[in-house]
Coordinates of C-alpha atoms in Angstrom, one line a residue:
L1 CA 18.0 393.0 211.9
P2 CA 20.2 390.9 210.9
V3 CA 18.6 388.8 207.6
Q4 CA 18.9 385.4 207.9
S5 CA 19.2 383.0 203.9
N6 CA 20.0 379.6 203.4
I7 CA 21.9 379.3 200.3
N8 CA 22.8 375.4 199.1
L9 CA 25.0 374.8 197.2
Q10 CA 25.6 371.8 194.9
L11 CA 28.8 369.9 193.9
A12 CA 29.8 370.1 189.9
T13 CA 29.9 366.8 188.3
L14 CA 33.3 365.4 188.3
A15 CA 34.2 363.0 185.4
T16 CA 37.7 361.2 185.0
S17 CA 39.5 359.3 181.7
I18 CA 42.5 357.6 181.1
T19 CA 43.6 356.8 177.9
V20 CA 46.3 353.9 176.9
T21 CA 48.6 354.0 173.4
T22 CA 50.5 351.4 172.4
E23 CA 53.4 353.0 170.0
A24 CA 53.9 350.6 166.6
N25 CA 57.1 348.8 167.3
D26 CA 56.3 346.4 170.5
L27 CA 59.0 346.2 173.2
I28 CA 58.9 342.5 173.6
E29 CA 60.3 340.0 171.1
T30 CA 58.2 336.9 170.1
T31 CA 61.2 335.6 167.6
P32 CA 61.8 332.0 169.7
V33 CA 65.4 332.3 168.7
A34 CA 69.0 333.9 170.1
H35 CA 69.2 336.1 167.6
T36 CA 70.8 340.0 167.7
D37 CA 69.3 343.8 165.6
V38 CA 71.6 345.3 163.3
D39 CA 70.7 348.7 162.2
Q40 CA 72.2 351.7 160.6
S41 CA 72.4 353.7 163.9
L42 CA 74.3 350.7 165.6
V43 CA 77.0 349.9 162.8
A44 CA 77.3 353.9 163.1
R45 CA 78.9 353.7 166.3
L46 CA 80.4 350.2 165.8
P47 CA 84.3 350.6 165.3
I48 CA 85.4 349.2 161.7
Q49 CA 89.3 349.0 161.3
S50 CA 89.1 346.5 157.5
P51 CA 86.4 348.0 155.5
S52 CA 87.4 344.7 153.6
I53 CA 85.8 342.7 156.6
G54 CA 83.3 345.2 157.8
L55 CA 80.7 342.6 158.1
S56 CA 82.7 339.9 160.0
Q57 CA 84.2 342.9 162.5
V58 CA 79.7 344.0 163.1
V59 CA 78.7 340.4 163.8
T60 CA 82.1 340.2 165.9
N61 CA 81.0 343.1 168.0
T62 CA 77.2 342.5 168.4
T63 CA 77.0 338.8 168.8
P64 CA 77.3 336.4 172.0
G65 CA 79.7 333.2 171.4
V66 CA 82.0 334.7 168.0
V67 CA 85.4 336.0 168.1
A68 CA 87.9 337.0 165.9
D69 CA 91.2 335.4 164.7
A70 CA 94.2 337.1 163.8
N71 CA 93.0 338.2 160.3
G72 CA 89.3 339.5 161.0
F73 CA 87.3 335.7 160.1
F74 CA 84.7 335.2 162.9
H75 CA 84.2 331.9 164.7
P76 CA 81.3 331.2 166.0
L77 CA 80.7 328.7 168.9
G78 CA 83.8 327.6 168.3
E79 CA 83.1 327.0 164.6
H80 CA 85.5 327.6 162.2
A81 CA 82.7 328.3 159.2
D82 CA 79.4 326.8 160.4
T83 CA 78.1 330.6 159.0
S84 CA 75.2 331.1 156.8
I85 CA 75.1 334.3 155.1
S86 CA 71.5 334.9 153.7
V87 CA 71.1 337.9 151.5
D88 CA 68.1 339.1 150.4
G89 CA 66.8 335.9 150.8
Q90 CA 68.9 334.4 149.0
P91 CA 71.3 331.9 151.3
I92 CA 75.4 332.0 151.0
N93 CA 77.3 329.1 152.9
D94 CA 80.3 329.9 151.2
Q95 CA 83.7 331.5 153.6
Q96 CA 83.9 334.8 152.9
S97 CA 86.7 336.8 154.3
K98 CA 90.2 338.3 152.6
I99 CA 91.7 334.6 152.6
F100 CA 89.2 333.0 151.0
T101 CA 86.4 336.0 149.1
N102 CA 84.9 339.0 148.9
Q103 CA 82.5 339.8 151.7
V104 CA 79.5 341.4 151.1
P105 CA 79.9 345.0 151.4
L106 CA 79.2 346.7 154.6
E107 CA 78.0 349.3 152.9
A108 CA 75.3 348.3 151.2
V109 CA 73.4 346.8 154.2
Q110 CA 70.5 348.5 155.8
S111 CA 70.2 346.2 158.4
M112 CA 70.3 342.5 159.2
E113 CA 69.8 340.0 162.1
V114 CA 72.2 337.7 163.2
I115 CA 71.1 334.9 164.8
S116 CA 73.1 332.8 167.1
G117 CA 71.0 329.9 168.4
A118 CA 69.3 326.9 167.2
P119 CA 68.5 328.4 163.7
P120 CA 64.9 327.8 162.3
A121 CA 64.1 325.2 159.7
Q122 CA 64.4 327.5 156.6
Y123 CA 67.4 328.2 156.4
G124 CA 69.1 324.6 157.0
D125 CA 73.1 323.5 156.1
M126 CA 75.2 325.6 158.5
T127 CA 73.7 325.7 162.4
S128 CA 76.1 327.9 164.6
L129 CA 75.5 330.7 162.9
I130 CA 73.0 332.4 160.3
I131 CA 73.6 336.5 159.3
N132 CA 70.1 337.7 157.5
T133 CA 70.9 340.5 156.0
T134 CA 68.6 343.3 153.8
M135 CA 70.6 345.7 151.2
K136 CA 70.1 348.7 150.9
S137 CA 67.8 349.7 147.8
G138 CA 67.3 352.6 145.1
L139 CA 63.4 351.3 145.3
G140 CA 61.5 354.9 146.3
L141 CA 63.6 357.7 146.8
K142 CA 62.7 360.5 145.3
K143 CA 66.2 362.0 144.4
P144 CA 70.1 360.4 144.1
E145 CA 71.9 359.8 147.4
G146 CA 75.6 358.6 147.6
A147 CA 78.2 358.0 149.5
F148 CA 82.3 358.7 149.6
S149 CA 85.0 357.5 151.9
S150 CA 88.8 357.3 152.3
Q151 CA 91.0 356.2 154.6
Y152 CA 94.8 355.8 154.9
G153 CA 97.1 354.7 157.3
S154 CA 99.9 352.0 159.0
F155 CA 102.1 349.8 156.9
G156 CA 100.7 351.2 153.1
S157 CA 97.0 350.3 154.4
W158 CA 94.5 352.4 152.1
S159 CA 90.4 351.9 151.6
E160 CA 88.1 353.6 149.6
S161 CA 84.3 353.4 149.0
V162 CA 81.2 355.4 147.2
T163 CA 78.0 354.0 147.1
L164 CA 74.9 356.0 144.8
G165 CA 70.9 355.0 145.0
L166 CA 68.8 356.6 142.5
G167 CA 65.0 355.3 142.0
G168 CA 61.5 356.6 142.0
A169 CA 58.5 354.8 142.6
K170 CA 58.5 351.9 140.8
W171 CA 62.7 351.2 139.9
G172 CA 65.2 351.4 142.1
N173 CA 69.6 350.9 141.9
F174 CA 71.9 351.0 144.3
A175 CA 75.4 350.5 143.5
S176 CA 78.3 350.1 146.1
L177 CA 82.0 349.6 145.0
T178 CA 84.4 349.4 147.8
G179 CA 88.2 348.0 147.7
D180 CA 91.5 348.4 149.5
G181 CA 94.8 347.2 150.4
S182 CA 97.4 346.4 153.0
S183 CA 101.7 345.8 153.1
R184 CA 100.2 344.0 156.3
F185 CA 97.2 342.5 154.4
L186 CA 97.1 339.2 157.0
D187 CA 98.5 338.7 160.1
P188 CA 101.8 336.4 159.2
P189 CA 103.4 333.9 161.4
E190 CA 106.7 335.2 161.3
L191 CA 107.7 338.4 163.3
T192 CA 108.5 340.6 160.2
A193 CA 106.3 340.1 157.5
F194 CA 108.1 340.3 154.3
H195 CA 105.7 339.2 151.8
D196 CA 102.4 340.5 153.3
R197 CA 101.2 342.7 150.4
G198 CA 97.5 342.3 149.6
N199 CA 94.1 344.3 148.2
D200 CA 90.6 343.6 147.1
E201 CA 87.5 345.0 145.4
G202 CA 84.4 344.2 145.4
F203 CA 80.9 345.3 143.7
F204 CA 77.3 345.3 144.5
D205 CA 74.7 346.1 143.2
R206 CA 70.5 345.7 143.5
I207 CA 68.3 346.5 141.4
D208 CA 64.4 346.6 142.0
F209 CA 61.3 346.8 139.5
Q210 CA 57.8 347.3 141.1
P211 CA 55.0 347.9 138.2
G212 CA 52.2 347.1 140.7
A213 CA 51.5 346.5 144.4
K214 CA 51.8 342.6 143.3
D215 CA 54.6 342.2 141.4
T216 CA 58.5 343.3 142.6
L217 CA 61.6 342.0 140.0
H218 CA 64.6 342.1 142.6
L219 CA 67.8 341.3 141.3
D220 CA 71.3 341.3 143.2

């Protein structure tokens, strides 16, 4: 005879958990001014024709509303020289180009923020463009780091640069030496350049000393 048996099957307990995480770097900018953030990865992808005006070419290629003349001098929002360059918090309002004075060497710049809108009140003086730079430092380096580059081109053009960073847990030193020259240093008004030879050299050194967590000595 067939045997009939009633068996009750119970469902196992079902639980669902959702974990929400966020990255350290927020995707939403909270700075209330128009600006462009430039780091080393962006600089490495940009074309730099002349090391003596490398900073100008990065600013021109990354910032809206900025154009350059034939000699590489940049003009923000139609202004001739209404620009302030802040080097590690120290403002420099002098014009910086081949014609007036050497620029901050691009090889020594770690990152920069280019403010093309209305600048915050702490900058003052210039109102068309603020270039807020953070320079490279040897503080915290576990071993020496450096680089050397050399370029040659038409019109007898040449450029060379060398950088060296040394440091430890409490001190650091980063130095940059650059130089370039050309038989067509500036763009002349005549069709044939007959007296246009020029050169420039620049040296930058940053020294850091941090004896404790609350004390730091910094010299550019």
